[in-house]
Amino acid sequence: MTPGAGQEKELRADAARNRARILQVARARLAAGDNSLQLNAVARLAGVGVGTVYRHFPNRHALVEALSAERLRELVDEAQAAASADPLTGLRRLLGFALDRMLDDPDFAAVLESAGDTGAQTSDLKAELDRAVTGLLDGVRLTGAVRSSVEADDVRRLLCGVAHAVRSGSGEVKDLYLDVLLQGLRPPR
């Protein structure tokens, strides 16, 4: 893993500028509808050598993780806020929030789905998310609305499945599928 891929290392000023420029160009490419994020093309458009891009982002997934950090932070914040609300309402709100973001940004969904993170920042944010969701699930368990065996990682993976199902069908089924997920989390009667 390289320092630019998420290790905690202070970057030189020129390296930090290059990294910021690479991210800016990558965001612009995505906004323009180019989801390929070919690192050679990003390097050319950012006005840096391809080696510079690869030092910061050894592969496309590392670049996508860096681009998804802000959305992941928003998801962590939403999970923490949901944990302080009515537990079941908070869980539904969090799942809806996360599902909307995943449907809006397939690359963000890929970061959430990924079992292996390229960058330490992504791993840290996912761990923080899992802690917040665990707290939320603990509150929901007290109401009897979630199985005792369901963990935060299970909820994230199930939600990824729901996002895939919604994307492969009609967006009109999003609320139905979310309801099915919530019902499936309930303990058997």
Coordinates of N, CA, C and O in Angstrom, one line a residue:
M1 N 0.9 -1.2 0.0 CA 0.0 0.0 0.0 C 0.9 1.2 0.0 O 1.8 1.3 0.8
T2 N 0.6 2.2 -0.8 CA 1.4 3.4 -0.9 C 0.8 4.5 0.0 O -0.3 4.4 0.3
P3 N 1.6 5.4 0.4 CA 1.1 6.5 1.2 C -0.1 7.2 0.7 O -1.0 7.5 1.4
G4 N -0.1 7.4 -0.6 CA -1.3 8.1 -1.2 C -2.5 7.2 -1.2 O -3.6 7.7 -1.4
A5 N -2.4 5.9 -1.1 CA -3.5 5.1 -1.1 C -4.2 5.0 0.3 O -5.1 4.3 0.5
G6 N -3.8 5.9 1.2 CA -4.5 6.0 2.4 C -3.6 5.9 3.7 O -4.2 6.0 4.8
Q7 N -2.3 5.7 3.5 CA -1.5 5.7 4.7 C -1.4 7.1 5.3 O -1.5 8.1 4.6
E8 N -1.2 7.2 6.6 CA -1.1 8.5 7.3 C 0.3 9.0 7.1 O 1.2 8.6 7.9
K9 N 0.5 9.8 6.1 CA 1.8 10.4 5.9 C 1.6 11.8 5.3 O 0.8 12.0 4.4
E10 N 2.3 12.7 5.9 CA 2.3 14.1 5.4 C 2.8 14.2 4.0 O 3.9 13.7 3.8
L11 N 2.1 14.8 3.1 CA 2.6 14.9 1.7 C 3.3 16.2 1.6 O 2.9 17.2 2.2
R12 N 4.3 16.2 0.7 CA 5.0 17.5 0.4 C 3.9 18.4 -0.3 O 2.9 17.9 -0.8
A13 N 4.2 19.7 -0.3 CA 3.2 20.6 -0.9 C 2.9 20.3 -2.3 O 1.7 20.3 -2.7
D14 N 3.9 20.0 -3.1 CA 3.7 19.7 -4.5 C 2.9 18.4 -4.7 O 2.1 18.3 -5.6
A15 N 3.2 17.4 -3.9 CA 2.5 16.2 -4.0 C 1.1 16.3 -3.6 O 0.2 15.7 -4.2
A16 N 0.8 17.1 -2.6 CA -0.6 17.4 -2.1 C -1.3 18.1 -3.2 O -2.5 17.8 -3.5
R17 N -0.7 19.1 -3.9 CA -1.3 19.8 -5.0 C -1.6 18.8 -6.2 O -2.7 18.8 -6.8
N18 N -0.7 17.9 -6.5 CA -0.9 16.9 -7.5 C -2.1 16.0 -7.2 O -2.9 15.7 -8.0
R19 N -2.1 15.5 -6.0 CA -3.2 14.6 -5.5 C -4.5 15.3 -5.6 O -5.5 14.8 -6.1
A20 N -4.6 16.6 -5.2 CA -5.8 17.3 -5.3 C -6.2 17.5 -6.7 O -7.4 17.4 -7.0
R21 N -5.3 17.8 -7.6 CA -5.6 18.0 -9.0 C -6.1 16.7 -9.6 O -7.1 16.7 -10.4
I22 N -5.5 15.6 -9.3 CA -5.9 14.3 -9.8 C -7.4 14.0 -9.4 O -8.2 13.6 -10.2
L23 N -7.7 14.3 -8.1 CA -9.1 14.1 -7.6 C -10.0 15.0 -8.3 O -11.2 14.6 -8.6
Q24 N -9.6 16.3 -8.5 CA -10.5 17.2 -9.2 C -10.8 16.8 -10.6 O -12.0 16.8 -11.0
V25 N -9.8 16.3 -11.3 CA -10.0 15.8 -12.7 C -10.9 14.6 -12.7 O -11.8 14.4 -13.5
A26 N -10.6 13.7 -11.8 CA -11.4 12.4 -11.7 C -12.9 12.8 -11.4 O -13.8 12.2 -12.0
R27 N -13.1 13.7 -10.5 CA -14.5 14.1 -10.2 C -15.2 14.7 -11.5 O -16.3 14.4 -11.8
A28 N -14.4 15.5 -12.2 CA -14.9 16.2 -13.4 C -15.3 15.1 -14.5 O -16.3 15.2 -15.2
R29 N -14.4 14.1 -14.6 CA -14.6 13.0 -15.5 C -15.9 12.3 -15.2 O -16.7 11.9 -16.1
L30 N -16.1 12.0 -13.9 CA -17.3 11.3 -13.5 C -18.6 12.1 -13.7 O -19.6 11.6 -14.2
A31 N -18.4 13.4 -13.4 CA -19.6 14.4 -13.7 C -19.9 14.4 -15.1 O -21.1 14.6 -15.5
A32 N -18.9 14.3 -16.0 CA -19.1 14.3 -17.5 C -19.6 13.0 -18.0 O -19.8 12.8 -19.2
G33 N -19.8 12.0 -17.1 CA -20.3 10.7 -17.5 C -19.3 9.7 -17.9 O -19.6 8.6 -18.3
D34 N -18.0 10.0 -17.7 CA -16.9 9.0 -17.9 C -16.6 8.2 -16.7 O -15.9 8.6 -15.8
N35 N -17.2 7.0 -16.6 CA -17.1 6.2 -15.4 C -15.8 5.3 -15.5 O -15.6 4.6 -14.5
S36 N -15.1 5.3 -16.6 CA -14.0 4.4 -16.7 C -12.8 4.8 -15.8 O -12.1 3.9 -15.3
L37 N -12.7 6.1 -15.6 CA -11.6 6.6 -14.7 C -10.2 5.9 -15.0 O -9.6 5.4 -14.2
Q38 N -9.9 5.9 -16.3 CA -8.6 5.3 -16.7 C -7.5 6.2 -16.2 O -7.5 7.4 -16.4
L39 N -6.6 5.6 -15.4 CA -5.6 6.4 -14.7 C -4.7 7.1 -15.7 O -4.2 8.2 -15.4
N40 N -4.4 6.6 -16.9 CA -3.6 7.2 -17.9 C -4.3 8.5 -18.4 O -3.6 9.6 -18.5
A41 N -5.6 8.4 -18.6 CA -6.3 9.6 -19.1 C -6.4 10.6 -18.0 O -6.3 11.9 -18.2
V42 N -6.6 10.2 -16.7 CA -6.7 11.1 -15.6 C -5.3 11.9 -15.5 O -5.3 13.1 -15.3
A43 N -4.2 11.2 -15.6 CA -2.9 11.8 -15.5 C -2.7 12.8 -16.6 O -2.3 14.0 -16.3
R44 N -3.1 12.5 -17.8 CA -3.0 13.4 -18.9 C -3.8 14.7 -18.7 O -3.3 15.8 -18.8
L45 N -5.0 14.5 -18.3 CA -5.9 15.7 -18.0 C -5.5 16.5 -16.8 O -5.8 17.7 -16.7
A46 N -4.9 15.8 -15.8 CA -4.4 16.5 -14.6 C -3.1 17.2 -14.9 O -2.6 18.0 -14.0
G47 N -2.4 16.9 -16.0 CA -1.1 17.5 -16.3 C 0.0 17.0 -15.4 O 1.0 17.7 -15.1
V48 N -0.1 15.7 -15.1 CA 0.9 15.0 -14.3 C 1.3 13.7 -15.0 O 0.6 13.2 -15.8
G49 N 2.4 13.2 -14.6 CA 2.9 11.9 -15.2 C 2.0 10.8 -14.6 O 1.5 10.9 -13.5
V50 N 1.9 9.7 -15.4 CA 1.1 8.6 -15.0 C 1.7 8.0 -13.7 O 1.0 7.5 -12.9
G51 N 3.0 8.0 -13.6 CA 3.7 7.5 -12.4 C 3.2 8.3 -11.1 O 3.0 7.7 -10.0
T52 N 2.9 9.6 -11.3 CA 2.4 10.4 -10.2 C 1.0 9.9 -9.7 O 0.8 9.7 -8.5
V53 N 0.2 9.6 -10.7 CA -1.1 9.1 -10.4 C -1.0 7.7 -9.7 O -1.7 7.5 -8.6
Y54 N -0.2 6.9 -10.2 CA -0.1 5.5 -9.6 C 0.6 5.6 -8.2 O 0.3 4.7 -7.4
R55 N 1.4 6.6 -7.9 CA 2.0 6.7 -6.6 C 0.9 7.0 -5.6 O 0.9 6.6 -4.4
H56 N -0.1 7.9 -6.0 CA -1.2 8.3 -5.1 C -2.3 7.2 -5.1 O -2.9 7.0 -4.1
F57 N -2.5 6.6 -6.3 CA -3.7 5.7 -6.4 C -3.2 4.5 -7.3 O -3.2 4.6 -8.5
P58 N -2.8 3.4 -6.6 CA -2.2 2.3 -7.4 C -3.2 1.6 -8.4 O -2.7 0.9 -9.2
N59 N -4.5 1.9 -8.2 CA -5.4 1.3 -9.1 C -6.7 2.1 -9.1 O -6.9 3.0 -8.3
R60 N -7.6 1.8 -10.0 CA -8.9 2.6 -10.1 C -9.7 2.5 -8.8 O -10.2 3.5 -8.4
H61 N -9.7 1.4 -8.1 CA -10.5 1.3 -6.9 C -9.9 2.2 -5.8 O -10.7 2.8 -5.1
A62 N -8.6 2.4 -5.8 CA -8.0 3.3 -4.8 C -8.5 4.7 -5.1 O -8.8 5.5 -4.1
L63 N -8.5 5.1 -6.3 CA -9.0 6.4 -6.7 C -10.5 6.6 -6.4 O -10.9 7.6 -5.8
V64 N -11.3 5.6 -6.6 CA -12.7 5.6 -6.3 C -12.9 5.7 -4.8 O -13.8 6.5 -4.3
E65 N -12.1 5.0 -4.0 CA -12.2 5.1 -2.6 C -11.9 6.6 -2.1 O -12.7 7.1 -1.3
A66 N -10.9 7.2 -2.7 CA -10.6 8.6 -2.3 C -11.8 9.5 -2.7 O -12.1 10.4 -1.9
L67 N -12.3 9.3 -3.8 CA -13.5 10.1 -4.3 C -14.7 9.8 -3.4 O -15.6 10.7 -3.3
S68 N -14.8 8.7 -2.8 CA -16.0 8.3 -2.0 C -15.9 8.7 -0.6 O -16.8 8.5 0.2
A69 N -14.7 9.2 -0.2 CA -14.5 9.5 1.3 C -15.5 10.4 1.8 O -16.0 10.2 2.9
E70 N -15.9 11.5 1.1 CA -16.8 12.4 1.6 C -18.2 11.8 1.8 O -18.9 12.0 2.8
R71 N -18.6 11.0 0.8 CA -19.9 10.3 1.0 C -19.9 9.3 2.1 O -20.9 9.2 2.8
L72 N -18.8 8.7 2.3 CA -18.7 7.7 3.4 C -18.7 8.4 4.7 O -19.4 8.0 5.7
R73 N -18.1 9.6 4.8 CA -18.2 10.4 6.0 C -19.6 10.9 6.3 O -20.1 10.8 7.4
E74 N -20.4 11.3 5.3 CA -21.8 11.6 5.4 C -22.6 10.5 5.9 O -23.5 10.6 6.8
L75 N -22.3 9.3 5.5 CA -23.0 8.1 5.9 C -22.7 7.8 7.4 O -23.6 7.4 8.1
V76 N -21.4 7.9 7.8 CA -21.1 7.8 9.2 C -21.8 8.8 10.1 O -22.4 8.4 11.1
D77 N -21.9 10.0 9.6 CA -22.6 11.1 10.4 C -24.1 10.7 10.5 O -24.7 10.9 11.5
E78 N -24.6 10.2 9.4 CA -26.1 9.9 9.4 C -26.3 8.7 10.3 O -27.3 8.7 11.1
A79 N -25.4 7.7 10.4 CA -25.6 6.6 11.3 C -25.5 7.0 12.7 O -26.2 6.5 13.6
Q80 N -24.6 7.9 13.0 CA -24.5 8.4 14.4 C -25.7 9.2 14.8 O -26.2 9.1 15.9
A81 N -26.3 10.0 13.8 CA -27.5 10.7 14.1 C -28.7 9.8 14.3 O -29.5 10.0 15.2
A82 N -28.7 8.7 13.5 CA -29.8 7.8 13.6 C -29.8 7.0 14.9 O -30.9 6.7 15.4
A83 N -28.6 6.8 15.4 CA -28.5 6.1 16.7 C -29.1 6.9 17.9 O -29.4 6.4 18.9
S84 N -29.2 8.2 17.7 CA -29.7 9.1 18.8 C -31.2 9.3 18.6 O -31.8 9.9 19.4
A85 N -31.8 8.8 17.5 CA -33.3 8.9 17.3 C -34.0 7.7 17.8 O -33.4 6.8 18.4
D86 N -35.3 7.6 17.6 CA -36.0 6.4 17.9 C -35.3 5.3 17.1 O -35.1 5.4 15.9
P87 N -35.0 4.2 17.8 CA -34.1 3.2 17.1 C -34.7 2.7 15.8 O -33.9 2.7 14.8
L88 N -35.9 2.2 15.7 CA -36.4 1.7 14.5 C -36.6 2.7 13.4 O -36.2 2.5 12.2
T89 N -37.0 3.9 13.8 CA -37.1 5.0 12.8 C -35.7 5.4 12.3 O -35.5 5.7 11.1
G90 N -34.8 5.5 13.2 CA -33.4 5.8 12.9 C -32.8 4.8 11.9 O -32.2 5.2 10.9
L91 N -33.1 3.5 12.1 CA -32.6 2.5 11.2 C -33.2 2.6 9.8 O -32.5 2.6 8.8
R92 N -34.5 2.8 9.8 CA -35.1 3.0 8.5 C -34.6 4.2 7.8 O -34.3 4.2 6.6
R93 N -34.4 5.3 8.5 CA -33.9 6.5 7.9 C -32.5 6.3 7.4 O -32.2 6.7 6.3
L94 N -31.7 5.6 8.2 CA -30.3 5.4 7.8 C -30.2 4.5 6.5 O -29.5 4.8 5.6
L95 N -31.0 3.4 6.5 CA -31.0 2.6 5.3 C -31.5 3.3 4.1 O -30.9 3.1 3.0
G96 N -32.5 4.1 4.2 CA -33.0 4.9 3.1 C -32.0 5.9 2.6 O -31.8 6.0 1.4
F97 N -31.3 6.5 3.5 CA -30.2 7.5 3.2 C -29.1 6.8 2.4 O -28.7 7.3 1.4
A98 N -28.7 5.7 3.0 CA -27.6 4.9 2.4 C -28.0 4.4 1.0 O -27.2 4.5 0.0
L99 N -29.2 3.9 0.9 CA -29.6 3.3 -0.4 C -29.7 4.4 -1.5 O -29.3 4.2 -2.6
D100 N -30.2 5.6 -1.1 CA -30.3 6.7 -2.1 C -28.9 7.0 -2.6 O -28.7 7.3 -3.8
R101 N -27.9 7.1 -1.7 CA -26.5 7.4 -2.1 C -25.9 6.3 -3.0 O -25.2 6.6 -3.9
M102 N -26.2 5.1 -2.6 CA -25.7 4.0 -3.4 C -26.3 3.9 -4.8 O -25.6 3.7 -5.8
L103 N -27.6 4.3 -4.9 CA -28.2 4.3 -6.2 C -27.8 5.5 -7.1 O -27.7 5.4 -8.3
D104 N -27.5 6.5 -6.4 CA -27.0 7.7 -7.1 C -25.6 7.6 -7.6 O -25.2 8.2 -8.5
D105 N -24.8 6.8 -6.9 CA -23.3 6.7 -7.2 C -22.9 5.2 -7.1 O -22.5 4.7 -6.0
P106 N -22.9 4.5 -8.2 CA -22.5 3.1 -8.2 C -21.1 2.9 -7.7 O -20.8 1.8 -7.2
D107 N -20.2 3.9 -7.9 CA -18.8 3.7 -7.4 C -18.8 3.7 -5.9 O -18.0 3.0 -5.3
F108 N -19.6 4.6 -5.3 CA -19.7 4.6 -3.9 C -20.3 3.2 -3.4 O -19.8 2.7 -2.4
A109 N -21.3 2.7 -4.1 CA -21.8 1.4 -3.7 C -20.7 0.3 -3.8 O -20.6 -0.5 -2.9
A110 N -19.8 0.4 -4.8 CA -18.7 -0.5 -4.9 C -17.8 -0.4 -3.8 O -17.2 -1.4 -3.3
V111 N -17.5 0.8 -3.3 CA -16.7 0.9 -2.1 C -17.3 0.3 -0.9 O -16.7 -0.4 -0.1
L112 N -18.6 0.5 -0.7 CA -19.3 -0.1 0.4 C -19.3 -1.7 0.3 O -19.2 -2.4 1.3
E113 N -19.5 -2.2 -0.9 CA -19.5 -3.6 -1.1 C -18.2 -4.3 -1.0 O -18.1 -5.5 -0.6
S114 N -17.1 -3.6 -1.2 CA -15.8 -4.1 -1.2 C -15.4 -4.7 0.1 O -15.5 -4.1 1.2
A115 N -14.9 -6.0 0.1 CA -14.5 -6.6 1.3 C -13.0 -6.2 1.7 O -12.7 -6.2 2.8
G116 N -12.3 -5.7 0.7 CA -10.9 -5.3 0.9 C -10.8 -3.8 0.6 O -11.1 -3.4 -0.6
D117 N -10.3 -3.0 1.5 CA -10.1 -1.6 1.2 C -8.6 -1.4 0.8 O -7.7 -2.0 1.4
T118 N -8.5 -0.5 -0.1 CA -7.1 -0.1 -0.6 C -6.5 0.9 0.4 O -5.3 0.8 0.7
G119 N -7.3 1.8 0.9 CA -6.8 2.9 1.8 C -7.2 2.8 3.2 O -8.2 2.3 3.6
A120 N -6.3 3.2 4.1 CA -6.5 3.2 5.5 C -7.7 4.1 5.8 O -8.5 3.8 6.7
Q121 N -7.9 5.3 5.1 CA -9.0 6.2 5.4 C -10.3 5.4 5.2 O -11.2 5.6 6.0
T122 N -10.4 4.7 4.1 CA -11.7 3.9 3.9 C -11.9 2.9 5.0 O -13.0 2.8 5.5
S123 N -10.9 2.2 5.3 CA -11.0 1.2 6.4 C -11.4 1.8 7.7 O -12.3 1.3 8.4
D124 N -10.8 3.0 8.0 CA -11.2 3.7 9.3 C -12.6 4.2 9.2 O -13.4 4.0 10.2
L125 N -13.1 4.7 8.1 CA -14.4 5.2 8.0 C -15.4 4.0 8.1 O -16.5 4.1 8.7
K126 N -15.1 2.9 7.4 CA -16.0 1.7 7.5 C -16.1 1.2 8.9 O -17.2 0.8 9.4
A127 N -15.0 1.2 9.6 CA -15.0 0.8 11.0 C -15.8 1.7 11.9 O -16.6 1.2 12.7
E128 N -15.7 3.0 11.6 CA -16.5 4.0 12.4 C -18.0 3.8 12.0 O -18.9 3.9 12.9
L129 N -18.3 3.5 10.8 CA -19.7 3.2 10.4 C -20.2 2.0 11.1 O -21.3 2.0 11.6
D130 N -19.4 0.9 11.1 CA -19.9 -0.3 11.7 C -20.1 -0.1 13.2 O -21.1 -0.6 13.8
R131 N -19.3 0.7 13.9 CA -19.5 1.0 15.3 C -20.8 1.8 15.5 O -21.6 1.5 16.4
A132 N -21.1 2.8 14.6 CA -22.3 3.5 14.8 C -23.6 2.6 14.5 O -24.6 2.7 15.2
V133 N -23.5 1.8 13.5 CA -24.6 0.9 13.1 C -24.8 -0.1 14.2 O -25.9 -0.5 14.6
T134 N -23.7 -0.6 14.8 CA -23.8 -1.6 15.9 C -24.6 -0.9 17.1 O -25.5 -1.6 17.7
G135 N -24.2 0.3 17.4 CA -25.0 1.0 18.5 C -26.5 1.2 18.1 O -27.3 1.0 19.0
L136 N -26.7 1.5 16.9 CA -28.1 1.6 16.4 C -28.8 0.2 16.5 O -29.9 0.2 17.0
L137 N -28.2 -0.8 16.0 CA -28.8 -2.2 16.1 C -29.0 -2.6 17.5 O -30.1 -3.2 17.8
D138 N -28.1 -2.2 18.4 CA -28.3 -2.6 19.9 C -29.6 -1.9 20.4 O -30.4 -2.5 21.1
G139 N -29.8 -0.7 20.0 CA -31.1 0.0 20.4 C -32.3 -0.6 19.8 O -33.3 -0.8 20.4
V140 N -32.2 -1.0 18.5 CA -33.3 -1.7 17.8 C -33.6 -3.0 18.4 O -34.8 -3.5 18.6
R141 N -32.6 -3.7 18.8 CA -32.7 -5.1 19.4 C -33.6 -5.0 20.7 O -34.3 -5.9 21.0
L142 N -33.4 -3.9 21.5 CA -34.2 -3.7 22.7 C -35.7 -3.6 22.4 O -36.5 -3.9 23.3
T143 N -36.0 -3.2 21.2 CA -37.4 -3.1 20.9 C -37.9 -4.4 20.3 O -39.1 -4.6 20.1
G144 N -37.0 -5.4 20.1 CA -37.4 -6.7 19.6 C -37.5 -6.7 18.1 O -38.1 -7.6 17.5
A145 N -37.1 -5.7 17.4 CA -37.3 -5.5 15.9 C -36.1 -6.1 15.1 O -36.2 -6.0 13.9
V146 N -35.0 -6.5 15.7 CA -33.9 -7.0 14.9 C -33.4 -8.3 15.6 O -33.3 -8.4 16.8
R147 N -33.1 -9.3 14.8 CA -32.5 -10.6 15.3 C -31.2 -10.3 16.0 O -30.4 -9.4 15.7
S148 N -31.0 -11.1 17.0 CA -29.7 -10.9 17.9 C -28.5 -11.2 17.1 O -27.4 -10.7 17.4
S149 N -28.6 -12.1 16.0 CA -27.4 -12.5 15.3 C -27.0 -11.5 14.2 O -26.0 -11.7 13.6
V150 N -27.8 -10.5 13.9 CA -27.5 -9.6 12.8 C -26.5 -8.5 13.3 O -26.6 -7.9 14.3
E151 N -25.4 -8.4 12.5 CA -24.3 -7.5 12.8 C -24.3 -6.3 11.8 O -25.0 -6.4 10.8
A152 N -23.6 -5.3 12.1 CA -23.5 -4.1 11.2 C -23.0 -4.5 9.8 O -23.6 -4.0 8.8
D153 N -22.0 -5.4 9.7 CA -21.5 -5.8 8.4 C -22.6 -6.5 7.6 O -22.7 -6.4 6.4
D154 N -23.5 -7.3 8.3 CA -24.6 -8.0 7.6 C -25.5 -7.0 7.0 O -26.0 -7.1 5.9
V155 N -25.8 -5.9 7.8 CA -26.8 -4.9 7.3 C -26.2 -4.2 6.1 O -26.9 -4.0 5.1
R156 N -24.9 -3.9 6.1 CA -24.3 -3.2 5.0 C -24.3 -4.1 3.7 O -24.7 -3.7 2.6
R157 N -24.0 -5.4 3.9 CA -24.1 -6.3 2.8 C -25.5 -6.5 2.2 O -25.7 -6.6 1.0
L158 N -26.4 -6.7 3.1 CA -27.8 -6.8 2.7 C -28.3 -5.6 1.9 O -29.0 -5.7 0.9
L159 N -27.9 -4.4 2.4 CA -28.3 -3.2 1.7 C -27.6 -3.1 0.4 O -28.3 -2.6 -0.6
C160 N -26.4 -3.6 0.2 CA -25.8 -3.6 -1.1 C -26.6 -4.5 -2.0 O -26.8 -4.2 -3.2
G161 N -27.1 -5.6 -1.5 CA -28.0 -6.5 -2.3 C -29.3 -5.8 -2.7 O -29.7 -5.9 -3.9
V162 N -29.9 -5.0 -1.8 CA -31.1 -4.3 -2.2 C -30.8 -3.3 -3.3 O -31.5 -3.1 -4.2
A163 N -29.6 -2.6 -3.1 CA -29.3 -1.6 -4.1 C -29.1 -2.2 -5.5 O -29.6 -1.7 -6.5
H164 N -28.5 -3.4 -5.5 CA -28.3 -4.1 -6.8 C -29.7 -4.5 -7.4 O -29.9 -4.4 -8.6
A165 N -30.6 -5.0 -6.5 CA -31.9 -5.4 -7.0 C -32.7 -4.2 -7.5 O -33.3 -4.3 -8.5
V166 N -32.6 -3.1 -6.9 CA -33.3 -1.9 -7.3 C -32.7 -1.4 -8.7 O -33.4 -1.1 -9.6
R167 N -31.4 -1.4 -8.8 CA -30.7 -1.0 -10.0 C -31.1 -1.9 -11.2 O -31.2 -1.5 -12.3
S168 N -31.3 -3.2 -10.9 CA -31.5 -4.1 -12.0 C -33.0 -4.2 -12.4 O -33.4 -4.8 -13.4
G169 N -33.8 -3.5 -11.6 CA -35.3 -3.5 -11.9 C -35.8 -2.1 -12.1 O -35.1 -1.2 -12.7
S170 N -36.9 -1.8 -11.5 CA -37.5 -0.5 -11.5 C -37.2 0.3 -10.2 O -37.3 -0.3 -9.1
G171 N -36.8 1.5 -10.3 CA -36.6 2.3 -9.1 C -37.8 2.5 -8.3 O -37.7 2.8 -7.1
E172 N -39.0 2.2 -8.8 CA -40.2 2.3 -8.1 C -40.3 1.3 -7.0 O -41.2 1.4 -6.1
V173 N -39.5 0.2 -7.0 CA -39.6 -0.8 -6.0 C -38.7 -0.5 -4.8 O -38.6 -1.4 -3.8
K174 N -38.0 0.6 -4.8 CA -37.0 0.9 -3.7 C -37.6 0.8 -2.3 O -37.1 0.1 -1.4
D175 N -38.8 1.4 -2.1 CA -39.4 1.4 -0.8 C -39.9 0.0 -0.4 O -39.8 -0.4 0.7
L176 N -40.4 -0.7 -1.4 CA -40.9 -2.1 -1.2 C -39.7 -3.0 -0.7 O -39.8 -3.7 0.3
Y177 N -38.6 -2.9 -1.4 CA -37.4 -3.7 -1.1 C -36.8 -3.3 0.3 O -36.4 -4.2 1.0
L178 N -36.9 -2.0 0.6 CA -36.4 -1.6 1.9 C -37.3 -2.1 3.0 O -36.8 -2.6 4.0
D179 N -38.6 -2.2 2.8 CA -39.5 -2.8 3.7 C -39.2 -4.2 3.9 O -39.3 -4.8 5.0
V180 N -39.0 -4.9 2.8 CA -38.7 -6.4 2.9 C -37.4 -6.6 3.7 O -37.3 -7.5 4.5
L181 N -36.4 -5.8 3.5 CA -35.2 -5.9 4.2 C -35.4 -5.7 5.7 O -35.0 -6.5 6.5
L182 N -36.2 -4.7 6.1 CA -36.5 -4.4 7.5 C -37.3 -5.6 8.1 O -37.0 -6.0 9.2
Q183 N -38.2 -6.1 7.3 CA -39.0 -7.3 7.8 C -38.1 -8.5 8.0 O -38.2 -9.3 9.0
G184 N -37.1 -8.7 7.1 CA -36.2 -9.8 7.2 C -35.3 -9.7 8.3 O -34.7 -10.7 8.8
L185 N -35.0 -8.5 8.8 CA -34.1 -8.3 10.0 C -34.8 -8.7 11.3 O -34.1 -9.0 12.3
R186 N -36.1 -8.8 11.3 CA -36.9 -9.1 12.5 C -36.6 -10.6 12.9 O -36.4 -11.4 12.1
P187 N -36.7 -10.8 14.2 CA -36.6 -12.2 14.7 C -37.8 -13.0 14.2 O -38.9 -12.5 14.0
P188 N -37.5 -14.4 14.0 CA -38.7 -15.2 13.6 C -39.7 -15.3 14.7 O -39.4 -15.2 15.9
R189 N -40.9 -15.4 14.4 CA -42.0 -15.5 15.4 C -42.4 -16.9 15.7 O -42.3 -17.8 15.1

